Coordinates of C-alpha atoms in Angstrom, one line a residue:
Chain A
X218 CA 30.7 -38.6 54.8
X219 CA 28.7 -37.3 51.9
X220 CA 28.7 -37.8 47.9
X221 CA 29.2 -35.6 45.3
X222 CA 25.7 -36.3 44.0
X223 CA 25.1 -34.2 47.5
X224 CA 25.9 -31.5 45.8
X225 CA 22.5 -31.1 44.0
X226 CA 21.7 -30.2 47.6
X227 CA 23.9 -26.6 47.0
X228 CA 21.1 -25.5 45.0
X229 CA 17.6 -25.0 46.2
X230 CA 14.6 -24.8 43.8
X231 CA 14.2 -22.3 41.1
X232 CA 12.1 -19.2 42.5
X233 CA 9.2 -18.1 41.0
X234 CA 10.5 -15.5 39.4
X235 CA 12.8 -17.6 37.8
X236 CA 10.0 -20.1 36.4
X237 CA 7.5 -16.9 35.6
X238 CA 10.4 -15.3 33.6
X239 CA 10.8 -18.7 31.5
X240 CA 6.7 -19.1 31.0
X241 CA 6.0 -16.2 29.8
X242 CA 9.5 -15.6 27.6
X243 CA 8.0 -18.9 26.0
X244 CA 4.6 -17.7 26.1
X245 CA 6.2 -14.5 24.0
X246 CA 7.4 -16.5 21.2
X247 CA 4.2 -18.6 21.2
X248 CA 2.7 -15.7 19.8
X249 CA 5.3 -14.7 17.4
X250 CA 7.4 -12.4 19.2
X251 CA 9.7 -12.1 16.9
X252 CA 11.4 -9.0 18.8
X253 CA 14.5 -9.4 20.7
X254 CA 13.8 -8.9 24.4
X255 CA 14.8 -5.9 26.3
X256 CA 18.1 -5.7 27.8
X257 CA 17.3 -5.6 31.4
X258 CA 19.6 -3.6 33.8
X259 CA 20.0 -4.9 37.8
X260 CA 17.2 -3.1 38.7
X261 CA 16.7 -4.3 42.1
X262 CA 20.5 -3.8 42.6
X263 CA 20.2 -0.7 41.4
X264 CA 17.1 0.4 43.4
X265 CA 19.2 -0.6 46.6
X266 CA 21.9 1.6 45.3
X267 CA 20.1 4.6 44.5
X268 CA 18.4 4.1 48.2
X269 CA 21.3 3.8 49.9
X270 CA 22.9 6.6 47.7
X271 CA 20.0 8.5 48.6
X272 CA 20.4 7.9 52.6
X273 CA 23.5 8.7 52.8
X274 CA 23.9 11.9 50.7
X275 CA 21.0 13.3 52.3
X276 CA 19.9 13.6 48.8
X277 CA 16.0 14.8 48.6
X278 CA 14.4 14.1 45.1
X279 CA 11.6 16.0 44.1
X280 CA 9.3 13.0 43.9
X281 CA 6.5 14.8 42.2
X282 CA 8.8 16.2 39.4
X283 CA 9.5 14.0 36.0
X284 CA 12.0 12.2 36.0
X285 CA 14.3 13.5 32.4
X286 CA 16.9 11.6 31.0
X287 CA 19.9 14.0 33.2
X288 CA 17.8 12.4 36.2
X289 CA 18.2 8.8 35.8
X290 CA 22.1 9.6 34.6
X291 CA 22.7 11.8 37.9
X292 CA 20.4 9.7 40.6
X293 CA 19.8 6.4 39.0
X294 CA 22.9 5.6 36.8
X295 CA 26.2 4.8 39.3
X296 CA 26.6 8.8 39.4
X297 CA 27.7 9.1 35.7
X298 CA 29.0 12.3 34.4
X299 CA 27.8 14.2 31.4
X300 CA 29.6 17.8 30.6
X301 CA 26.9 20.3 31.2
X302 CA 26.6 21.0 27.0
X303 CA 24.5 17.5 27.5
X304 CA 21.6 19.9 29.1
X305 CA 21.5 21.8 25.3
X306 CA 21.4 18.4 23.8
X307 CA 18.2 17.0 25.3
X308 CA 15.1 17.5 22.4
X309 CA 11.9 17.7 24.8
X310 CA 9.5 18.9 21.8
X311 CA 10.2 15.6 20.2
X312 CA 8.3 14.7 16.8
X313 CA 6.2 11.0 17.4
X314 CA 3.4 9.7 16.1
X315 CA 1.7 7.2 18.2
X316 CA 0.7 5.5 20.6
X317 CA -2.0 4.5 22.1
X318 CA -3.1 0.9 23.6
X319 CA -6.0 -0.6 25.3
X320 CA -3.9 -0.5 28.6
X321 CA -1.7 2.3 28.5
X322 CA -0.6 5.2 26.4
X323 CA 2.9 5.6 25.4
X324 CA 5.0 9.2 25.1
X325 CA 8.1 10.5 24.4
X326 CA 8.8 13.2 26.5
X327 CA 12.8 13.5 26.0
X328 CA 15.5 12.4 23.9
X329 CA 19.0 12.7 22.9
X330 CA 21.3 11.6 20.1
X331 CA 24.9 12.4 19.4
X332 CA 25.3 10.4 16.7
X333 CA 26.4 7.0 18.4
X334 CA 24.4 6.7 21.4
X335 CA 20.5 7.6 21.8
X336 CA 18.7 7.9 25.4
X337 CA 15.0 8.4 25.4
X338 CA 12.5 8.8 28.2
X339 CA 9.1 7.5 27.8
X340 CA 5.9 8.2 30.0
X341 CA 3.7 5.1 30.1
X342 CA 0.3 6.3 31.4
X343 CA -2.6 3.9 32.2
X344 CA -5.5 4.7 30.1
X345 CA -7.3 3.5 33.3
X346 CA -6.8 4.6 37.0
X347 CA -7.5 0.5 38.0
X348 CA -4.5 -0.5 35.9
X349 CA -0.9 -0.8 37.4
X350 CA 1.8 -0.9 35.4
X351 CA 4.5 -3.0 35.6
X352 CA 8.6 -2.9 34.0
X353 CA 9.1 -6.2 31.7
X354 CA 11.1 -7.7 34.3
X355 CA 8.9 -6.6 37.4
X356 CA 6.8 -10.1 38.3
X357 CA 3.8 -9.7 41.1
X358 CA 5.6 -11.4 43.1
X359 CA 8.8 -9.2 43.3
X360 CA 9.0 -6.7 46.3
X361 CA 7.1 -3.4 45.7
X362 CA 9.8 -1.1 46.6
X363 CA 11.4 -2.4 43.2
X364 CA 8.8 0.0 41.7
X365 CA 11.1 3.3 42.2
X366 CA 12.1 5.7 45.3
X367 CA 8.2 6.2 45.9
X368 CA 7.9 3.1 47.0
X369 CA 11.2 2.4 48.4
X370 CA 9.8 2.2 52.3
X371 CA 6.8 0.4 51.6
X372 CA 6.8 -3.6 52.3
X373 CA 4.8 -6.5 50.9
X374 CA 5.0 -7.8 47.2
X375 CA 3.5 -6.0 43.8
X376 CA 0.8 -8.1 43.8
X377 CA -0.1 -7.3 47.4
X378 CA 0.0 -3.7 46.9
X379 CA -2.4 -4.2 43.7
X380 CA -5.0 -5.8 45.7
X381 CA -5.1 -3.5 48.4
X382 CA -5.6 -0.8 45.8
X383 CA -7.7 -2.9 43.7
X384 CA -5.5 -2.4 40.5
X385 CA -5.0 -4.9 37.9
X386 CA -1.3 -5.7 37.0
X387 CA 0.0 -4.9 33.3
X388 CA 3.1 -6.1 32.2
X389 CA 4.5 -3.4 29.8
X390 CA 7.9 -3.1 27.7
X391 CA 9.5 -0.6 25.8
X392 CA 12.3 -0.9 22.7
X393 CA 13.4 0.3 20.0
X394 CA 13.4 -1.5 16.9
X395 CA 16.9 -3.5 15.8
X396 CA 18.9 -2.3 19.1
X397 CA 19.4 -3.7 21.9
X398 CA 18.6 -1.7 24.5
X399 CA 19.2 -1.2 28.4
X400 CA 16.0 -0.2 30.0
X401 CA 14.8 1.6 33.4
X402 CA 12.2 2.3 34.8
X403 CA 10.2 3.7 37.5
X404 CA 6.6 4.4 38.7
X405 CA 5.5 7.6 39.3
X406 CA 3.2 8.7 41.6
X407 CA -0.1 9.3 39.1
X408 CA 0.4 5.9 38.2
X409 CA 2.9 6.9 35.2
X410 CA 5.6 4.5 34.4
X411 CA 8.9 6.2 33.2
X412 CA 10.7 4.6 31.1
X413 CA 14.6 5.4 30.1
X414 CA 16.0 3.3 27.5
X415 CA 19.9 3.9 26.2
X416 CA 21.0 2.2 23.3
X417 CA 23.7 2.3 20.7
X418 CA 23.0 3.9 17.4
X419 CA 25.4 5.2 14.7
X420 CA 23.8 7.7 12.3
X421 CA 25.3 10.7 10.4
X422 CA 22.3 12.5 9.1
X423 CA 20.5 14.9 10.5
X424 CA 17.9 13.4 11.4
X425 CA 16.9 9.7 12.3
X426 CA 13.9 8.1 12.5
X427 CA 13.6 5.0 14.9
X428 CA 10.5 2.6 15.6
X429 CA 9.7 2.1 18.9
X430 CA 7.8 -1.2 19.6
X431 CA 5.3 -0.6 23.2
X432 CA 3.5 -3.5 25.0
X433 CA 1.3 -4.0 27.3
X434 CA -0.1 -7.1 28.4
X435 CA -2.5 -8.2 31.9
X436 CA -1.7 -10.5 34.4
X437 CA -4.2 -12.8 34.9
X438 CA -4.4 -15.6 37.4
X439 CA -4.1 -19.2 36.1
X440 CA -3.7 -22.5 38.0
X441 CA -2.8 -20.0 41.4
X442 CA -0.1 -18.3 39.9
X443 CA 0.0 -14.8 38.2
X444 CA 0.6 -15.0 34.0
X445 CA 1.1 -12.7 31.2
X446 CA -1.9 -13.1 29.1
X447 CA -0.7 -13.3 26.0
X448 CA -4.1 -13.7 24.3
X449 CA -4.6 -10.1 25.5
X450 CA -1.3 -8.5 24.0
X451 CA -1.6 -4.4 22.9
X452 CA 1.3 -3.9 20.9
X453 CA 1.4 -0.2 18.8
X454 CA 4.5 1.4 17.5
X455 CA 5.8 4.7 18.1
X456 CA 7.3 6.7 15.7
X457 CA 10.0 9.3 16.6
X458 CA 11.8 11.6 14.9
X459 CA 15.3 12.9 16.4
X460 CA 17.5 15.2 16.0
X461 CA 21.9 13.9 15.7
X462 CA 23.0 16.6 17.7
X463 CA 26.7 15.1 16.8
X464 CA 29.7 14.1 18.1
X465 CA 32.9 16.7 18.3
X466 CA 36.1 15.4 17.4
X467 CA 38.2 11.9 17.1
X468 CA 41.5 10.8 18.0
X469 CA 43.4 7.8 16.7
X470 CA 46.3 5.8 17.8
X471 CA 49.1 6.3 16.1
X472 CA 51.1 3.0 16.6
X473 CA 49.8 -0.7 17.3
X474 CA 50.5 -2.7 19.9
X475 CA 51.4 -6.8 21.0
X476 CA 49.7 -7.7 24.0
X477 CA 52.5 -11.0 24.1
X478 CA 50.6 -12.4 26.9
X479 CA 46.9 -12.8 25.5
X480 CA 48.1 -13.3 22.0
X481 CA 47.1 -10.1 20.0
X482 CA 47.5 -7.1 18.7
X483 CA 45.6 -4.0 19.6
X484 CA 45.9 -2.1 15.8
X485 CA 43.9 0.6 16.7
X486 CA 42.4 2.7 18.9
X487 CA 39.8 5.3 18.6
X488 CA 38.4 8.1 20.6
X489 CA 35.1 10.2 19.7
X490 CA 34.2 12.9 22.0
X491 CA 30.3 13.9 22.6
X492 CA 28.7 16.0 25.8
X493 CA 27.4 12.3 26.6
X494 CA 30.5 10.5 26.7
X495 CA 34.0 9.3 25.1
X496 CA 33.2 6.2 22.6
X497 CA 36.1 4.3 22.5
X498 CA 36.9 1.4 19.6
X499 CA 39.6 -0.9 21.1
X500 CA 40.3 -3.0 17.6
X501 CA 42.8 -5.9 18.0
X502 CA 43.7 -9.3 15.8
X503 CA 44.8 -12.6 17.2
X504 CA 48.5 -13.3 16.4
X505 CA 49.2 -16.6 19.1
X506 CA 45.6 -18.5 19.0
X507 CA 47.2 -20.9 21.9
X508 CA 48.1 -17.6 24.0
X509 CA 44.2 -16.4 23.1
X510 CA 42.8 -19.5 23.4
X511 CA 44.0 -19.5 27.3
X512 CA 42.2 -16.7 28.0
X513 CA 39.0 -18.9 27.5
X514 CA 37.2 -16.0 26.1
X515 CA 37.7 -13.7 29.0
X516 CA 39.9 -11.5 27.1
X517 CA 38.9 -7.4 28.2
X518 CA 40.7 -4.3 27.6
X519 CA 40.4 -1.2 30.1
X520 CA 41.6 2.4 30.0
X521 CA 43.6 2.9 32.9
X522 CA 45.6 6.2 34.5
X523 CA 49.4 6.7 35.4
X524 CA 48.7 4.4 39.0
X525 CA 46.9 1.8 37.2
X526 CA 43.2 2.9 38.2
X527 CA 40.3 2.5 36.0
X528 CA 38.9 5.7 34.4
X529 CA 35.3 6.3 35.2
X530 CA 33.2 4.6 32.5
X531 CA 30.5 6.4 30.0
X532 CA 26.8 6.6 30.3
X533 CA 26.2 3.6 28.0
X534 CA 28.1 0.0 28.4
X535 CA 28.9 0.2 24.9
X536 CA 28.5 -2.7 22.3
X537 CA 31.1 -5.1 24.3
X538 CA 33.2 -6.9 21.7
X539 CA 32.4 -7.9 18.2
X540 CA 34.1 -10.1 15.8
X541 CA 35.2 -9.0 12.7
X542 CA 36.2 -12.2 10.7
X543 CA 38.1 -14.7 12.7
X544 CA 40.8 -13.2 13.9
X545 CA 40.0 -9.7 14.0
X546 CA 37.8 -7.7 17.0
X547 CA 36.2 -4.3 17.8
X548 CA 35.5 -4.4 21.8
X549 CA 33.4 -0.7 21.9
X550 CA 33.1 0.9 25.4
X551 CA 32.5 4.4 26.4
X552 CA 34.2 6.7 28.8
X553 CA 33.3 9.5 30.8
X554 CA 33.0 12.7 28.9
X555 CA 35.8 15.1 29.0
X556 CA 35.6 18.4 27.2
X557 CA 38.8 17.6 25.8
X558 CA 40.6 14.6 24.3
X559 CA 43.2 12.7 25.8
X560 CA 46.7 13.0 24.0
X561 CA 47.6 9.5 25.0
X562 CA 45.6 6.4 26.7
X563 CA 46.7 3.7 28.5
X564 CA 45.3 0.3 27.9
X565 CA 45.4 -2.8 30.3
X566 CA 44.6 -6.4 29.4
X567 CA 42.7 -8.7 31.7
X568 CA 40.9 -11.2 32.2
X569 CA 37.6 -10.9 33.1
X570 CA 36.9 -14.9 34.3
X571 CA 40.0 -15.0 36.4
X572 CA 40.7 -11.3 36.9
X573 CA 44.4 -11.8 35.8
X574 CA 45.8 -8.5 34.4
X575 CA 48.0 -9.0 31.1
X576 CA 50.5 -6.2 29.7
X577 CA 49.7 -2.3 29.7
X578 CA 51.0 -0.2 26.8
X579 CA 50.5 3.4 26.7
X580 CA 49.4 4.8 22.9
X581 CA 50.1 8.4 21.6
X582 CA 46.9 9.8 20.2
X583 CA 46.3 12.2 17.4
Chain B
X255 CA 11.2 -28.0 15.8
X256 CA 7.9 -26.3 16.6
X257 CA 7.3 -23.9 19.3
X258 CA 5.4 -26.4 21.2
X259 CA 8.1 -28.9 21.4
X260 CA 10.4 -26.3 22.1
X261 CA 9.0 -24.7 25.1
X262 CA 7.8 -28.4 26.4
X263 CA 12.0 -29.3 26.1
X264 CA 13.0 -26.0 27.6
X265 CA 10.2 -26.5 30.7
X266 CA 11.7 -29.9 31.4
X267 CA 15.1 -27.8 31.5
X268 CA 14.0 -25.1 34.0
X269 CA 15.7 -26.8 37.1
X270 CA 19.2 -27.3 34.7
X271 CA 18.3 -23.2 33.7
X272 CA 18.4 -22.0 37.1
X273 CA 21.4 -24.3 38.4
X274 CA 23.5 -23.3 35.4
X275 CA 22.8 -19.2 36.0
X276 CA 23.1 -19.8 39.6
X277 CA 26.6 -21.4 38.9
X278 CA 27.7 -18.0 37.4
X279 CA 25.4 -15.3 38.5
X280 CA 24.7 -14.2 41.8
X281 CA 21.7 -11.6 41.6
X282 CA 18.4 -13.2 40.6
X283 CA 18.3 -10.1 38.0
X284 CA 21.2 -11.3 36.0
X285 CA 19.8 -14.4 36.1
X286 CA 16.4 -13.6 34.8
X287 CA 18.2 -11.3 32.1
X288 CA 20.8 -14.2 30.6
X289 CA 18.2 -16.7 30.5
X290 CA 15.6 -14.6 28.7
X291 CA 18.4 -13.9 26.0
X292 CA 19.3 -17.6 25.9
X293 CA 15.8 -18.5 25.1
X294 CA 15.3 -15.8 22.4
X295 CA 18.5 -17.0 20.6
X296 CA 18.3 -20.6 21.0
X297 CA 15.3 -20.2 19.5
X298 CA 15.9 -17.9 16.7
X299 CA 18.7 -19.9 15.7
X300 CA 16.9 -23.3 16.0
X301 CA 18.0 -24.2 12.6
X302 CA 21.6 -24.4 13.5
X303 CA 21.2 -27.7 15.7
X304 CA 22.3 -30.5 13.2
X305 CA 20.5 -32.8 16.1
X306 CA 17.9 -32.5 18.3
X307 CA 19.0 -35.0 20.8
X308 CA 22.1 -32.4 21.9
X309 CA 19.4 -29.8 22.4
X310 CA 20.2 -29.6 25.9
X311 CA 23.8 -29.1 25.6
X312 CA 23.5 -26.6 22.9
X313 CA 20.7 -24.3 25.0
X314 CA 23.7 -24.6 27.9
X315 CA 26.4 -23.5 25.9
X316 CA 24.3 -20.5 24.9
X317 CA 23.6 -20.1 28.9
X318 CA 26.8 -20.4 29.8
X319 CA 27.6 -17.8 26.8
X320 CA 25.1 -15.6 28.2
X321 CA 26.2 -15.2 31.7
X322 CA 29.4 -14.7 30.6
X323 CA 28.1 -11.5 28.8
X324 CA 26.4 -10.2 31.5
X325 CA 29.8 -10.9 34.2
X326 CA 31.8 -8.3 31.6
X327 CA 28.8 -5.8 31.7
X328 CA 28.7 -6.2 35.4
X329 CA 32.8 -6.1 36.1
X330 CA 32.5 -3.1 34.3
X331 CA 29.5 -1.5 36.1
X332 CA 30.8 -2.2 39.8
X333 CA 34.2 -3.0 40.9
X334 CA 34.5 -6.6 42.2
X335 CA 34.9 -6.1 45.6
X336 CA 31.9 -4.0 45.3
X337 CA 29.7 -7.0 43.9
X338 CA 27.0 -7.8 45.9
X339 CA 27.2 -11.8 47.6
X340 CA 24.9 -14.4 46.4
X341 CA 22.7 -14.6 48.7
X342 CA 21.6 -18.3 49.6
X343 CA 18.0 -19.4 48.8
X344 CA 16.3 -21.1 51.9
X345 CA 16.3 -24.5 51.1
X346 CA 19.8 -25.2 50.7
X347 CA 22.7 -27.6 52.2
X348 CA 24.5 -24.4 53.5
X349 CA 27.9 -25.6 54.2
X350 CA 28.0 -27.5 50.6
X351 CA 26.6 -24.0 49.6
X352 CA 29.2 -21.9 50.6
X353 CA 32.1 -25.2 49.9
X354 CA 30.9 -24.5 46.1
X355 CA 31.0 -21.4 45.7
X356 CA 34.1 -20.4 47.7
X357 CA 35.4 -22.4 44.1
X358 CA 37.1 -20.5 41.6
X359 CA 34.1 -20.8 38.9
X360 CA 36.5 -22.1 36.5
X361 CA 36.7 -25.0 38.3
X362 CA 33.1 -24.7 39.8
X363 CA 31.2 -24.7 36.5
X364 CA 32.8 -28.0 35.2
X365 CA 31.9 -29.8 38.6
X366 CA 28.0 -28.4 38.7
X367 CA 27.7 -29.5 35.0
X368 CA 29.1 -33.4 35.5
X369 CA 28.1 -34.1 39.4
X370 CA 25.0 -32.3 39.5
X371 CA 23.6 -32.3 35.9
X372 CA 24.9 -35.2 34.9
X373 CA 26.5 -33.9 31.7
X374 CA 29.6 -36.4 30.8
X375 CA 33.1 -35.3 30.4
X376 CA 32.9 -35.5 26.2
X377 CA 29.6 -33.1 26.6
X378 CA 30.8 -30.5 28.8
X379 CA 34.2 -30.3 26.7
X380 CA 31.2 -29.8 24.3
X381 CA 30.0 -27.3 26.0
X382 CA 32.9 -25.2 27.5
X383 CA 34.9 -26.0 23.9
X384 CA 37.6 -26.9 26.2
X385 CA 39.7 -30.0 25.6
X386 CA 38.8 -32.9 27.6
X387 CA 42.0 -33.2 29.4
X388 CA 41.1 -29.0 30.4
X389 CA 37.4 -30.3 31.7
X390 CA 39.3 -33.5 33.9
X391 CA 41.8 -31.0 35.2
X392 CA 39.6 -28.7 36.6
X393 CA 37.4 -31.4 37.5
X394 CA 40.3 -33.0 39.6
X395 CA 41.2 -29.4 41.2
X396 CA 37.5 -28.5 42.2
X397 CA 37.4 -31.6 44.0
X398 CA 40.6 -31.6 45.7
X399 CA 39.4 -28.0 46.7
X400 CA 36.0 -28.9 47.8
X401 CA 37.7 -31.5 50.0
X402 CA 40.3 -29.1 51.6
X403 CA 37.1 -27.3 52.1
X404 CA 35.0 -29.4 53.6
X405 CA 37.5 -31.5 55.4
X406 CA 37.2 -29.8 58.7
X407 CA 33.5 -31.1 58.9
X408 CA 33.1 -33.7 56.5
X409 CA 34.4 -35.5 53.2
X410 CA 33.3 -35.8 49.8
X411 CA 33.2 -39.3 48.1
X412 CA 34.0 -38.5 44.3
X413 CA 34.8 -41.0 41.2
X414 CA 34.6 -39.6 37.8

């Protein structure tokens, strides 16, 4: 017969990863890192599903090639669609001044904007053939074939395959200034590390400039276990000019709606086309705060069709929701593009904790 | 607080870190990612904590806040039957492994916190910003689950 104090026993240790990730997010704001960290995408689980992807389409990359930003949306992003207009969108002469660091030199090679979204690929290039760059959230001790399709077959850890080739291990992160931003990344075969970074953006001019913030940092060894040496923090900033290529039209909702059985009211809804995707702004006030208070904060709306299947999300996970005084919510998600806008949407509550589905209600759209 | 006291609080944490994001996440990715953003907010809003001495209960709730952001990215990304399992670590009691987290996490999250980190009943109605009587409920429910569970092979002493 056990104990419920047993159940300490359902865990095991934290990993090293786990404990690395802690020391040196610490070790960031020793030093006054003031930024906001990267938004990290499931890399790993993402590498497995690009491999597998890869192994069962038959699919052959041309590993020496670049990788763009259509790249990483095609073979590295869940198979997201863009209209083929996106192609005219993509600035690869783009304006930057910048940015160079000890470690590693930092480039823009593409970018796009529409106005709401921007996508950027960066090319992080050692200033040293010794010198092995690593994502923010890569640690030594992760599996090499983390590092991108190149190295998908190869066993061992990062830190292994930097000893054999007698490299030294630089942490290195990309963002942009006041956005959070979902990052990937992958190491090319000349050592390059290829950034893609998506993040949310509204801007109506145009043209916007951004800040990028680069960083690159050693490993070193301390007490046996490999450290981000803070003490040896390159930090430059890139700056980048880019071009709003613009969105194309908008659709509202022309009627609200009561969601009884969550408690609000979905006001409006808003569609704005681009090549890139559908932006959609799901706005909704509480009118039962016992009926929204039993949703325990789970509350998530999706676009669904006439059988009550999901669309296909957008290339970008949107903002999620944000609160507009008390009562009152924007949750902002995209779609996949369509060359046209829908004439009317339907919208399913659910919950995301329990996975209960609440009330559908189909909105005309003008 | 100063840095220094802050990181020396969250280290003495790390275990609580990595039980809580384990509770709710299963890829070591996510967990990596939520915890990062805890620490980055917990400290940047530092000046919000009326008292130190709920530190740890305040850096959970942002946690739990955390993971919670990352499970609606994630629903979104993948369907749910198309999530990948959490895959045990090696130095686990498997059976009470797979007992807990066969538990709807509603009712998993309030047992981890009280019978594994100790928190009491008052603290993680604190934390959850459920009402007590929510927190005992679920409390009783996990249990009674865990047991149904677990009775096959073995039993679960439990008081609260």
């Amino acid at each position: 017969m056990r104990d419920m104090i047993d159940l300490k026993n359902a865990f095991g240790q934290a990993d090293d990863s786990f404990v690395n990730n802690v020391y040196n997010t610490l070790a960031g704001m020793q030093t006054n890192e003031s930024r906001k960290p990267v938004k990290k995408i499931g890399f790993r689980l993402l590498a497995a599903i690009v491999i597998a992807f890869m192994l069962s389409c038959g699919t052959v990359l041309a590993f020496t090639n670049t990788w763009g930003i259509l790249d990483f949306l095609r073979e590295r992003w869940n198979g997201v669609k863009v209209l083929p207009e996106a192609a005219e969108m993509v600035q690869k002469d783009v304006s930057q001044k910048g940015s160079q660091t000890e470690f590693a030199a930092f480039v823009v090679r593409e970018a796009v904007f529409d106005g709401k979204n921007i996508f950027i690929v960066v090319d992080a290039k050692p200033s040293s053939p010794e010198y092995l760059l690593l994502g923010p959230d890569a640690y030594p001790s992760d599996p090499i074939s983390n590092m991108g399709p190149l190295f998908s077959d190869k066993t061992g850890t990062i830190a292994d395959y930097a000893q054999e080739n007698n490299k030294k291990m630089i942490n290195t992160s990309v963002g942009i200034s006041g956005a959070n931003c979902s990052i990937d990344y992958l190491l090319e075969d000349d050592g390059t590390l290829v950034y893609m970074i998506n993040c949310s953006y509204s801007g109506n001019s145009a043209k916007s400039e951004i800040q990028m913030t680069c960083v690159a940092v050693p490993f070193v060894n301390w007490e046996g276990r490999n450290v981000i040496d803070m003490s040896n923090k390159k930090v430059t900033t890139l700056s980048v000019m880019l071009k709003n290529s613009g969105t194309m039209e908008t659709v509202t909702s022309t009627m609200p709606a009561v969601y009884s059985d969550c408690g609000v009211r979905v006001d409006k809804v808003t569609l704005t086309g681009s090549p890139m995707a559908i932006y959609a702004d799901i706005e909704y006030t509480v009118i039962d705060k016992k009926k929204f208070d039993e949703t325990d904060g789970g509350l998530w709306f999706e676009f669904v069709d006439e059988t009550g299947n999901c669309l296909p999300s957008g290339v970008s996970s949107g903002e999620g929701i944000i609160a507009v005084g008390e009562d009152h919510f924007i949750q902002k998600v995209t779609l996949q593009a369509s060359k046209t806008l829908p004439g009317k949407i339907i919208l399913r509550g659910y919950n995301s904790w329990d996975k209960n589905r609440y009330e559908t209600h189909t909105f005309e759209m003008k | 607080m100063i840095c220094d006291e802050f990181s020396r609080r969250i280290v003495a944490m790390i275990q609580t870190l990595y039980r809580v994001s384990y509770t709710q996440l299963s890829q070591s990715c996510d967990r990596d990612e939520a915890v990062q953003e805890c620490l980055y907010k917990a400290w940047e809003k530092r000046h919000q904590l009326r008292d130190e001495r709920h530190m740890q209960t305040w850096v959970i709730r942002i946690l739990i806040n955390e993971c919670h952001n990352i499970q609606k990215k994630r629903s979104r990304e993948l369907p749910v039957d198309e999530m990948p399992e959490r895959v045990a670590p090696p130095d686990v009691d498997y059976e009470l492994h797979d007992a807990l987290f066969s538990l709807d996490e509603k009712l998993r999250l309030p047992i981890v916190l009280h019978y594994v980190e100790g928190f009491s009943i008052k603290e993680i109605a604190q934390i959850l910003r459920l009402p007590q009587g929510t927190v005992k409920s679920r409390m009783l429910r996990g249990r009674q689950e865990l047991k149904k569970i677990l009775s096959k092979e073995d039993q679960l002493i439990c008081e609260i």
